């Protein structure tokens, strides 16, 4: 057992535990929207049921990304059983888990919000189901960008952890946990900081884009005639709301590529 | 210890904390602007559906409001860039 091994296992647990949080909430919220829609329009049951399932399937993706990274971290932990006690390598594994785990929270909740609002809007005005369904799919796909950024940074960190490291003491010594000087300290900080920046950076934009998507679906159902104007406002507004997560991606890439 | 040795010992620690600070700064700093800009976009959609004829004014006001909200994220970006090249 080494430090990197333990960090990879901890990272796998954090990735899946935090990653399932948002999707779990979102899928349940989509189901709640479907129930409300059914109570209003029982005759539209097949359409509502189908839309709910499609929305829930897309809401599932952040959890699946987290599952993939958790598996990769689990395999990485098996390969680092006898690795030296490298702090930088351990930080890379821990950062990868934190990045996708925290990054999946916003996208999971956000996708569920969009599906809920779309189902609600559809049941309010059944004649607008086609455009609302399209807006729902666009909105949910857009909400996923945050956790896709987090997945990219997680994979960079995993690659960095699998290649770097291998410097450090062979077995446990107390001072190996507090390296006072050297590039190892800097690389450790870079890995952790990259994971934190992209993980937390994905939350806000995903939630904001999700709110915009849900309101766009509701507005479309309320005023089907002005869908071109709503589309323009929605697309431009969501693109602007995306920019904070792009800033986070830039900072994370600077941090992880210089490690 | 002379000054050179101290710098050699302390330098990487300072840089490590600056880098950690950069990551936390950009990560937490983009939560608020992201939610806020999305809220503005959502409310603008609602406003357009209520009054489609006021579309251009709503659109302009939304963009100005989002630009002001964006400044928070840009502050975080600037501080994070300064810290990461410390």
mmCIF file of C-alpha atoms in Angstrom:
data_model
loop_
_atom_site.group_PDB
_atom_site.id
_atom_site.type_symbol
_atom_site.label_atom_id
_atom_site.label_comp_id
_atom_site.label_asym_id
_atom_site.label_seq_id
_atom_site.Cartn_x
_atom_site.Cartn_y
_atom_site.Cartn_z
ATOM 1 C CA UNK A 1 0.000 0.000 0.000
ATOM 2 C CA UNK A 2 1.286 3.405 -0.953
ATOM 3 C CA UNK A 3 0.091 6.973 -0.764
ATOM 4 C CA UNK A 4 -0.884 7.141 -4.467
ATOM 5 C CA UNK A 5 -2.845 3.908 -4.083
ATOM 6 C CA UNK A 6 -4.816 5.325 -1.162
ATOM 7 C CA UNK A 7 -5.370 8.642 -2.954
ATOM 8 C CA UNK A 8 -6.699 6.872 -6.067
ATOM 9 C CA UNK A 9 -9.168 4.867 -3.976
ATOM 10 C CA UNK A 10 -10.278 7.990 -2.085
ATOM 11 C CA UNK A 11 -10.606 9.864 -5.384
ATOM 12 C CA UNK A 12 -12.743 7.059 -6.849
ATOM 13 C CA UNK A 13 -15.058 7.206 -3.859
ATOM 14 C CA UNK A 14 -15.340 10.994 -3.985
ATOM 15 C CA UNK A 15 -15.944 10.979 -7.752
ATOM 16 C CA UNK A 16 -18.835 8.531 -7.619
ATOM 17 C CA UNK A 17 -20.285 9.762 -4.334
ATOM 18 C CA UNK A 18 -20.403 13.441 -5.294
ATOM 19 C CA UNK A 19 -21.107 12.617 -8.955
ATOM 20 C CA UNK A 20 -24.288 10.719 -8.137
ATOM 21 C CA UNK A 21 -25.617 13.575 -5.987
ATOM 22 C CA UNK A 22 -26.648 15.922 -8.779
ATOM 23 C CA UNK A 23 -27.961 13.277 -11.188
ATOM 24 C CA UNK A 24 -29.978 11.625 -8.451
ATOM 25 C CA UNK A 25 -31.673 14.908 -7.624
ATOM 26 C CA UNK A 26 -32.166 15.795 -11.289
ATOM 27 C CA UNK A 27 -33.724 12.473 -12.321
ATOM 28 C CA UNK A 28 -36.148 12.611 -9.433
ATOM 29 C CA UNK A 29 -37.032 16.218 -10.237
ATOM 30 C CA UNK A 30 -37.738 15.255 -13.867
ATOM 31 C CA UNK A 31 -40.031 12.480 -12.628
ATOM 32 C CA UNK A 32 -41.791 15.029 -10.415
ATOM 33 C CA UNK A 33 -42.354 17.248 -13.458
ATOM 34 C CA UNK A 34 -43.778 14.272 -15.348
ATOM 35 C CA UNK A 35 -46.221 13.542 -12.514
ATOM 36 C CA UNK A 36 -47.423 17.137 -12.503
ATOM 37 C CA UNK A 37 -47.834 17.043 -16.267
ATOM 38 C CA UNK A 38 -49.780 13.752 -16.036
ATOM 39 C CA UNK A 39 -52.119 15.197 -13.442
ATOM 40 C CA UNK A 40 -52.869 18.061 -15.825
ATOM 41 C CA UNK A 41 -53.072 16.126 -19.099
ATOM 42 C CA UNK A 42 -53.752 12.437 -18.390
ATOM 43 C CA UNK A 43 -54.619 11.877 -22.043
ATOM 44 C CA UNK A 44 -51.047 12.759 -23.116
ATOM 45 C CA UNK A 45 -49.579 9.900 -21.064
ATOM 46 C CA UNK A 46 -47.442 8.275 -23.852
ATOM 47 C CA UNK A 47 -45.841 11.588 -24.841
ATOM 48 C CA UNK A 48 -45.164 12.628 -21.237
ATOM 49 C CA UNK A 49 -43.749 9.232 -20.357
ATOM 50 C CA UNK A 50 -41.461 9.216 -23.396
ATOM 51 C CA UNK A 51 -40.255 12.780 -22.763
ATOM 52 C CA UNK A 52 -39.584 11.947 -19.105
ATOM 53 C CA UNK A 53 -37.480 8.910 -20.061
ATOM 54 C CA UNK A 54 -35.453 10.853 -22.657
ATOM 55 C CA UNK A 55 -34.873 13.678 -20.187
ATOM 56 C CA UNK A 56 -33.842 11.284 -17.434
ATOM 57 C CA UNK A 57 -31.461 9.434 -19.766
ATOM 58 C CA UNK A 58 -29.645 12.702 -20.543
ATOM 59 C CA UNK A 59 -29.695 13.682 -16.859
ATOM 60 C CA UNK A 60 -27.913 10.397 -16.152
ATOM 61 C CA UNK A 61 -24.793 11.314 -18.173
ATOM 62 C CA UNK A 62 -22.916 13.277 -15.452
ATOM 63 C CA UNK A 63 -23.201 10.250 -13.162
ATOM 64 C CA UNK A 64 -21.926 8.011 -15.972
ATOM 65 C CA UNK A 65 -18.916 10.299 -16.519
ATOM 66 C CA UNK A 66 -18.219 10.084 -12.782
ATOM 67 C CA UNK A 67 -18.551 6.291 -12.933
ATOM 68 C CA UNK A 68 -16.023 6.123 -15.790
ATOM 69 C CA UNK A 69 -13.492 8.233 -13.881
ATOM 70 C CA UNK A 70 -14.125 6.199 -10.705
ATOM 71 C CA UNK A 71 -13.344 2.977 -12.615
ATOM 72 C CA UNK A 72 -10.205 4.509 -14.152
ATOM 73 C CA UNK A 73 -9.078 5.621 -10.683
ATOM 74 C CA UNK A 74 -9.792 2.150 -9.321
ATOM 75 C CA UNK A 75 -7.622 0.580 -12.024
ATOM 76 C CA UNK A 76 -4.935 3.219 -11.391
ATOM 77 C CA UNK A 77 -4.969 2.289 -7.710
ATOM 78 C CA UNK A 78 -4.275 -1.350 -8.617
ATOM 79 C CA UNK A 79 -1.282 -0.296 -10.699
ATOM 80 C CA UNK A 80 0.220 1.875 -7.966
ATOM 81 C CA UNK A 81 0.209 -0.789 -5.252
ATOM 82 C CA UNK A 82 3.977 -0.746 -4.839
ATOM 83 C CA UNK A 83 4.629 2.781 -6.134
ATOM 84 C CA UNK A 84 6.826 5.147 -4.144
ATOM 85 C CA UNK A 85 5.200 7.723 -1.911
ATOM 86 C CA UNK A 86 4.775 10.488 -4.472
ATOM 87 C CA UNK A 87 2.742 13.456 -3.263
ATOM 88 C CA UNK A 88 2.297 14.860 -6.783
ATOM 89 C CA UNK A 89 0.906 11.579 -8.099
ATOM 90 C CA UNK A 90 -1.465 11.270 -5.138
ATOM 91 C CA UNK A 91 -2.679 14.838 -5.626
ATOM 92 C CA UNK A 92 -3.339 14.111 -9.313
ATOM 93 C CA UNK A 93 -5.564 11.135 -8.463
ATOM 94 C CA UNK A 94 -7.375 12.992 -5.697
ATOM 95 C CA UNK A 95 -7.816 16.045 -7.943
ATOM 96 C CA UNK A 96 -9.212 13.909 -10.791
ATOM 97 C CA UNK A 97 -11.836 12.436 -8.480
ATOM 98 C CA UNK A 98 -12.778 15.785 -6.944
ATOM 99 C CA UNK A 99 -12.946 17.473 -10.364
ATOM 100 C CA UNK A 100 -15.504 15.149 -11.963
ATOM 101 C CA UNK A 101 -17.343 14.585 -8.675
ATOM 102 C CA UNK A 102 -17.971 18.257 -7.913
ATOM 103 C CA UNK A 103 -18.290 19.131 -11.612
ATOM 104 C CA UNK A 104 -21.119 16.627 -12.090
ATOM 105 C CA UNK A 105 -23.298 18.169 -9.356
ATOM 106 C CA UNK A 106 -24.336 21.247 -11.330
ATOM 107 C CA UNK A 107 -24.912 19.406 -14.615
ATOM 108 C CA UNK A 108 -26.977 16.690 -12.937
ATOM 109 C CA UNK A 109 -29.257 19.113 -11.107
ATOM 110 C CA UNK A 110 -29.427 21.406 -14.151
ATOM 111 C CA UNK A 111 -30.484 18.697 -16.627
ATOM 112 C CA UNK A 112 -33.267 17.677 -14.272
ATOM 113 C CA UNK A 113 -34.434 21.293 -13.983
ATOM 114 C CA UNK A 114 -34.659 21.622 -17.769
ATOM 115 C CA UNK A 115 -36.602 18.360 -18.108
ATOM 116 C CA UNK A 116 -38.985 19.356 -15.300
ATOM 117 C CA UNK A 117 -39.702 22.771 -16.796
ATOM 118 C CA UNK A 118 -40.130 21.313 -20.289
ATOM 119 C CA UNK A 119 -42.660 18.727 -19.062
ATOM 120 C CA UNK A 120 -44.484 21.404 -17.132
ATOM 121 C CA UNK A 121 -44.585 23.677 -20.195
ATOM 122 C CA UNK A 122 -45.734 20.856 -22.479
ATOM 123 C CA UNK A 123 -48.663 20.006 -20.253
ATOM 124 C CA UNK A 124 -49.627 23.682 -20.057
ATOM 125 C CA UNK A 125 -49.801 24.020 -23.843
ATOM 126 C CA UNK A 126 -49.873 20.592 -25.580
ATOM 127 C CA UNK A 127 -49.872 22.158 -29.057
ATOM 128 C CA UNK A 128 -46.280 23.393 -28.535
ATOM 129 C CA UNK A 129 -44.833 19.959 -27.714
ATOM 130 C CA UNK A 130 -42.524 19.734 -30.738
ATOM 131 C CA UNK A 131 -40.583 22.995 -30.257
ATOM 132 C CA UNK A 132 -40.530 22.517 -26.459
ATOM 133 C CA UNK A 133 -39.040 19.037 -26.855
ATOM 134 C CA UNK A 134 -36.349 20.456 -29.151
ATOM 135 C CA UNK A 135 -35.581 23.253 -26.665
ATOM 136 C CA UNK A 136 -35.383 20.679 -23.871
ATOM 137 C CA UNK A 137 -32.856 18.561 -25.775
ATOM 138 C CA UNK A 138 -30.739 21.607 -26.714
ATOM 139 C CA UNK A 139 -30.877 22.905 -23.141
ATOM 140 C CA UNK A 140 -29.930 19.569 -21.602
ATOM 141 C CA UNK A 141 -27.050 19.103 -24.036
ATOM 142 C CA UNK A 142 -25.819 22.594 -23.252
ATOM 143 C CA UNK A 143 -25.995 21.948 -19.508
ATOM 144 C CA UNK A 144 -23.692 18.947 -20.011
ATOM 145 C CA UNK A 145 -20.798 21.153 -21.174
ATOM 146 C CA UNK A 146 -19.788 21.893 -17.576
ATOM 147 C CA UNK A 147 -19.316 18.260 -16.690
ATOM 148 C CA UNK A 148 -17.650 17.548 -20.045
ATOM 149 C CA UNK A 149 -15.050 20.223 -19.192
ATOM 150 C CA UNK A 150 -14.635 18.542 -15.788
ATOM 151 C CA UNK A 151 -14.225 15.151 -17.496
ATOM 152 C CA UNK A 152 -11.502 16.546 -19.768
ATOM 153 C CA UNK A 153 -9.565 17.975 -16.811
ATOM 154 C CA UNK A 154 -10.041 14.715 -14.865
ATOM 155 C CA UNK A 155 -8.575 12.710 -17.751
ATOM 156 C CA UNK A 156 -5.631 15.154 -18.014
ATOM 157 C CA UNK A 157 -5.039 14.725 -14.278
ATOM 158 C CA UNK A 158 -5.284 10.925 -14.547
ATOM 159 C CA UNK A 159 -2.756 10.909 -17.382
ATOM 160 C CA UNK A 160 -0.519 13.227 -15.390
ATOM 161 C CA UNK A 161 -0.794 10.979 -12.334
ATOM 162 C CA UNK A 162 -0.087 7.831 -14.317
ATOM 163 C CA UNK A 163 3.009 9.269 -15.976
ATOM 164 C CA UNK A 164 4.409 11.556 -13.282
ATOM 165 C CA UNK A 165 5.387 10.686 -9.777
ATOM 166 C CA UNK A 166 7.651 7.770 -9.104
ATOM 167 C CA UNK A 167 9.919 10.077 -7.193
ATOM 168 C CA UNK A 168 9.730 9.882 -3.464
ATOM 169 C CA UNK A 169 10.688 7.623 -0.596
ATOM 170 C CA UNK A 170 10.077 3.889 -0.966
ATOM 171 C CA UNK A 171 8.143 3.460 2.246
ATOM 172 C CA UNK A 172 6.353 5.533 4.823
ATOM 173 C CA UNK A 173 8.269 8.230 6.648
ATOM 174 C CA UNK A 174 6.653 11.126 8.397
ATOM 175 C CA UNK A 175 8.663 13.708 6.481
ATOM 176 C CA UNK A 176 7.465 12.307 3.182
ATOM 177 C CA UNK A 177 4.094 13.939 3.925
ATOM 178 C CA UNK A 178 5.598 17.385 4.469
ATOM 179 C CA UNK A 179 8.062 18.014 1.665
ATOM 180 C CA UNK A 180 9.425 21.429 2.472
ATOM 181 C CA UNK A 181 11.044 22.272 -0.801
ATOM 182 C CA UNK A 182 11.364 21.203 -4.372
ATOM 183 C CA UNK A 183 9.307 20.851 -7.536
ATOM 184 C CA UNK A 184 7.252 18.044 -5.976
ATOM 185 C CA UNK A 185 5.428 20.552 -3.753
ATOM 186 C CA UNK A 186 4.585 22.775 -6.705
ATOM 187 C CA UNK A 187 3.346 19.874 -8.823
ATOM 188 C CA UNK A 188 1.160 18.696 -5.931
ATOM 189 C CA UNK A 189 -0.447 22.116 -5.641
ATOM 190 C CA UNK A 190 -0.949 22.340 -9.415
ATOM 191 C CA UNK A 191 -2.806 19.021 -9.575
ATOM 192 C CA UNK A 192 -5.087 19.789 -6.636
ATOM 193 C CA UNK A 193 -5.770 23.347 -7.794
ATOM 194 C CA UNK A 194 -6.642 22.240 -11.345
ATOM 195 C CA UNK A 195 -9.194 19.776 -10.003
ATOM 196 C CA UNK A 196 -10.736 22.302 -7.620
ATOM 197 C CA UNK A 197 -10.896 25.105 -10.219
ATOM 198 C CA UNK A 198 -12.718 23.069 -12.869
ATOM 199 C CA UNK A 199 -14.869 21.130 -10.417
ATOM 200 C CA UNK A 200 -16.349 24.151 -8.662
ATOM 201 C CA UNK A 201 -16.206 26.252 -11.824
ATOM 202 C CA UNK A 202 -18.630 23.915 -13.607
ATOM 203 C CA UNK A 203 -21.383 24.204 -10.967
ATOM 204 C CA UNK A 204 -22.495 27.794 -11.473
ATOM 205 C CA UNK A 205 -22.589 27.903 -15.267
ATOM 206 C CA UNK A 206 -24.459 24.608 -15.494
ATOM 207 C CA UNK A 207 -27.125 25.767 -13.058
ATOM 208 C CA UNK A 208 -27.453 29.141 -14.797
ATOM 209 C CA UNK A 209 -27.764 27.632 -18.287
ATOM 210 C CA UNK A 210 -30.299 25.160 -16.901
ATOM 211 C CA UNK A 211 -32.458 27.949 -15.482
ATOM 212 C CA UNK A 212 -32.311 29.764 -18.829
ATOM 213 C CA UNK A 213 -33.238 26.545 -20.683
ATOM 214 C CA UNK A 214 -36.188 25.844 -18.412
ATOM 215 C CA UNK A 215 -37.491 29.392 -18.746
ATOM 216 C CA UNK A 216 -37.045 29.217 -22.538
ATOM 217 C CA UNK A 217 -39.240 26.087 -22.628
ATOM 218 C CA UNK A 218 -41.894 27.780 -20.494
ATOM 219 C CA UNK A 219 -41.783 30.977 -22.567
ATOM 220 C CA UNK A 220 -42.105 29.014 -25.797
ATOM 221 C CA UNK A 221 -45.197 27.230 -24.502
ATOM 222 C CA UNK A 222 -46.682 30.519 -23.289
ATOM 223 C CA UNK A 223 -46.114 32.372 -26.587
ATOM 224 C CA UNK A 224 -45.519 29.889 -29.443
ATOM 225 C CA UNK A 225 -45.641 32.648 -32.075
ATOM 226 C CA UNK A 226 -42.430 34.415 -31.005
ATOM 227 C CA UNK A 227 -40.124 31.388 -30.916
ATOM 228 C CA UNK A 228 -37.423 32.972 -33.114
ATOM 229 C CA UNK A 229 -36.985 35.874 -30.691
ATOM 230 C CA UNK A 230 -37.019 33.598 -27.643
ATOM 231 C CA UNK A 231 -34.434 31.377 -29.342
ATOM 232 C CA UNK A 232 -32.090 34.320 -29.980
ATOM 233 C CA UNK A 233 -32.349 35.599 -26.399
ATOM 234 C CA UNK A 234 -31.933 32.081 -25.017
ATOM 235 C CA UNK A 235 -28.897 31.179 -27.136
ATOM 236 C CA UNK A 236 -27.046 34.459 -26.609
ATOM 237 C CA UNK A 237 -27.885 34.500 -22.882
ATOM 238 C CA UNK A 238 -26.742 30.906 -22.365
ATOM 239 C CA UNK A 239 -23.539 31.491 -24.312
ATOM 240 C CA UNK A 240 -22.716 34.390 -21.983
ATOM 241 C CA UNK A 241 -23.584 32.290 -18.933
ATOM 242 C CA UNK A 242 -21.134 29.687 -20.237
ATOM 243 C CA UNK A 243 -18.140 32.012 -20.068
ATOM 244 C CA UNK A 244 -17.303 31.591 -16.327
ATOM 245 C CA UNK A 245 -16.850 27.844 -16.841
ATOM 246 C CA UNK A 246 -14.641 28.533 -19.873
ATOM 247 C CA UNK A 247 -12.478 30.795 -17.664
ATOM 248 C CA UNK A 248 -12.223 27.909 -15.187
ATOM 249 C CA UNK A 249 -11.237 25.558 -18.002
ATOM 250 C CA UNK A 250 -8.484 27.952 -19.100
ATOM 251 C CA UNK A 251 -7.072 28.258 -15.566
ATOM 252 C CA UNK A 252 -7.266 24.485 -15.036
ATOM 253 C CA UNK A 253 -5.477 23.799 -18.324
ATOM 254 C CA UNK A 254 -2.754 26.310 -17.437
ATOM 255 C CA UNK A 255 -2.353 24.614 -14.058
ATOM 256 C CA UNK A 256 -2.393 21.022 -15.267
ATOM 257 C CA UNK A 257 -0.281 21.441 -18.422
ATOM 258 C CA UNK A 258 2.536 23.198 -16.557
ATOM 259 C CA UNK A 259 2.714 20.416 -13.972
ATOM 260 C CA UNK B 1 20.782 30.384 7.381
ATOM 261 C CA UNK B 2 21.642 32.943 4.753
ATOM 262 C CA UNK B 3 19.105 34.580 2.511
ATOM 263 C CA UNK B 4 19.728 32.294 -0.473
ATOM 264 C CA UNK B 5 18.979 29.148 1.519
ATOM 265 C CA UNK B 6 15.794 30.624 2.935
ATOM 266 C CA UNK B 7 14.631 31.580 -0.565
ATOM 267 C CA UNK B 8 15.399 28.090 -1.828
ATOM 268 C CA UNK B 9 13.387 26.514 0.981
ATOM 269 C CA UNK B 10 10.449 28.909 1.096
ATOM 270 C CA UNK B 11 10.104 29.607 -2.656
ATOM 271 C CA UNK B 12 8.348 26.379 -3.701
ATOM 272 C CA UNK B 13 6.009 26.550 -0.694
ATOM 273 C CA UNK B 14 4.959 30.090 -1.587
ATOM 274 C CA UNK B 15 4.428 29.087 -5.187
ATOM 275 C CA UNK B 16 2.424 26.013 -4.155
ATOM 276 C CA UNK B 17 0.067 28.076 -2.017
ATOM 277 C CA UNK B 18 -0.282 30.675 -4.777
ATOM 278 C CA UNK B 19 -1.266 27.929 -7.230
ATOM 279 C CA UNK B 20 -3.775 26.425 -4.797
ATOM 280 C CA UNK B 21 -5.174 29.898 -4.299
ATOM 281 C CA UNK B 22 -5.489 30.361 -8.058
ATOM 282 C CA UNK B 23 -7.502 27.158 -8.392
ATOM 283 C CA UNK B 24 -9.827 27.919 -5.489
ATOM 284 C CA UNK B 25 -10.217 31.528 -6.661
ATOM 285 C CA UNK B 26 -11.318 30.611 -10.184
ATOM 286 C CA UNK B 27 -13.428 27.656 -9.058
ATOM 287 C CA UNK B 28 -15.487 29.453 -6.440
ATOM 288 C CA UNK B 29 -15.366 32.754 -8.296
ATOM 289 C CA UNK B 30 -17.242 31.401 -11.294
ATOM 290 C CA UNK B 31 -20.181 29.896 -9.368
ATOM 291 C CA UNK B 32 -21.943 33.195 -8.750
ATOM 292 C CA UNK B 33 -21.587 34.788 -12.203
ATOM 293 C CA UNK B 34 -22.651 31.531 -13.872
ATOM 294 C CA UNK B 35 -25.895 31.298 -11.908
ATOM 295 C CA UNK B 36 -26.532 35.045 -12.179
ATOM 296 C CA UNK B 37 -26.072 35.272 -15.950
ATOM 297 C CA UNK B 38 -28.246 32.225 -16.493
ATOM 298 C CA UNK B 39 -30.939 33.783 -14.294
ATOM 299 C CA UNK B 40 -30.806 36.955 -16.387
ATOM 300 C CA UNK B 41 -31.093 34.905 -19.600
ATOM 301 C CA UNK B 42 -34.069 32.958 -18.239
ATOM 302 C CA UNK B 43 -35.893 36.059 -17.124
ATOM 303 C CA UNK B 44 -35.212 37.696 -20.500
ATOM 304 C CA UNK B 45 -36.851 34.710 -22.245
ATOM 305 C CA UNK B 46 -39.868 35.114 -19.966
ATOM 306 C CA UNK B 47 -40.025 38.835 -20.699
ATOM 307 C CA UNK B 48 -39.874 38.263 -24.470
ATOM 308 C CA UNK B 49 -42.761 35.802 -24.264
ATOM 309 C CA UNK B 50 -44.822 38.365 -22.340
ATOM 310 C CA UNK B 51 -44.009 41.327 -24.563
ATOM 311 C CA UNK B 52 -42.562 40.158 -27.899
ATOM 312 C CA UNK B 53 -42.750 43.681 -29.320
ATOM 313 C CA UNK B 54 -40.229 44.977 -26.731
ATOM 314 C CA UNK B 55 -37.756 42.328 -27.892
ATOM 315 C CA UNK B 56 -34.848 44.589 -28.832
ATOM 316 C CA UNK B 57 -34.935 46.540 -25.585
ATOM 317 C CA UNK B 58 -35.125 43.335 -23.483
ATOM 318 C CA UNK B 59 -32.244 41.838 -25.422
ATOM 319 C CA UNK B 60 -30.060 44.911 -24.950
ATOM 320 C CA UNK B 61 -30.821 45.173 -21.244
ATOM 321 C CA UNK B 62 -30.064 41.465 -20.769
ATOM 322 C CA UNK B 63 -26.690 41.814 -22.487
ATOM 323 C CA UNK B 64 -25.702 44.869 -20.402
ATOM 324 C CA UNK B 65 -26.795 43.158 -17.187
ATOM 325 C CA UNK B 66 -24.864 40.023 -18.080
ATOM 326 C CA UNK B 67 -21.775 42.055 -18.948
ATOM 327 C CA UNK B 68 -21.842 43.648 -15.507
ATOM 328 C CA UNK B 69 -22.336 40.211 -13.908
ATOM 329 C CA UNK B 70 -19.443 38.899 -15.967
ATOM 330 C CA UNK B 71 -17.073 41.391 -14.334
ATOM 331 C CA UNK B 72 -17.047 39.249 -11.164
ATOM 332 C CA UNK B 73 -15.819 36.244 -13.150
ATOM 333 C CA UNK B 74 -13.236 38.438 -14.866
ATOM 334 C CA UNK B 75 -11.916 39.652 -11.497
ATOM 335 C CA UNK B 76 -11.523 36.008 -10.473
ATOM 336 C CA UNK B 77 -9.816 35.219 -13.786
ATOM 337 C CA UNK B 78 -7.348 38.104 -13.440
ATOM 338 C CA UNK B 79 -6.459 37.183 -9.852
ATOM 339 C CA UNK B 80 -6.128 33.496 -10.794
ATOM 340 C CA UNK B 81 -3.845 34.336 -13.729
ATOM 341 C CA UNK B 82 -1.663 36.581 -11.541
ATOM 342 C CA UNK B 83 -1.435 33.853 -8.892
ATOM 343 C CA UNK B 84 -0.751 31.021 -11.323
ATOM 344 C CA UNK B 85 2.197 32.897 -12.868
ATOM 345 C CA UNK B 86 3.452 34.040 -9.463
#
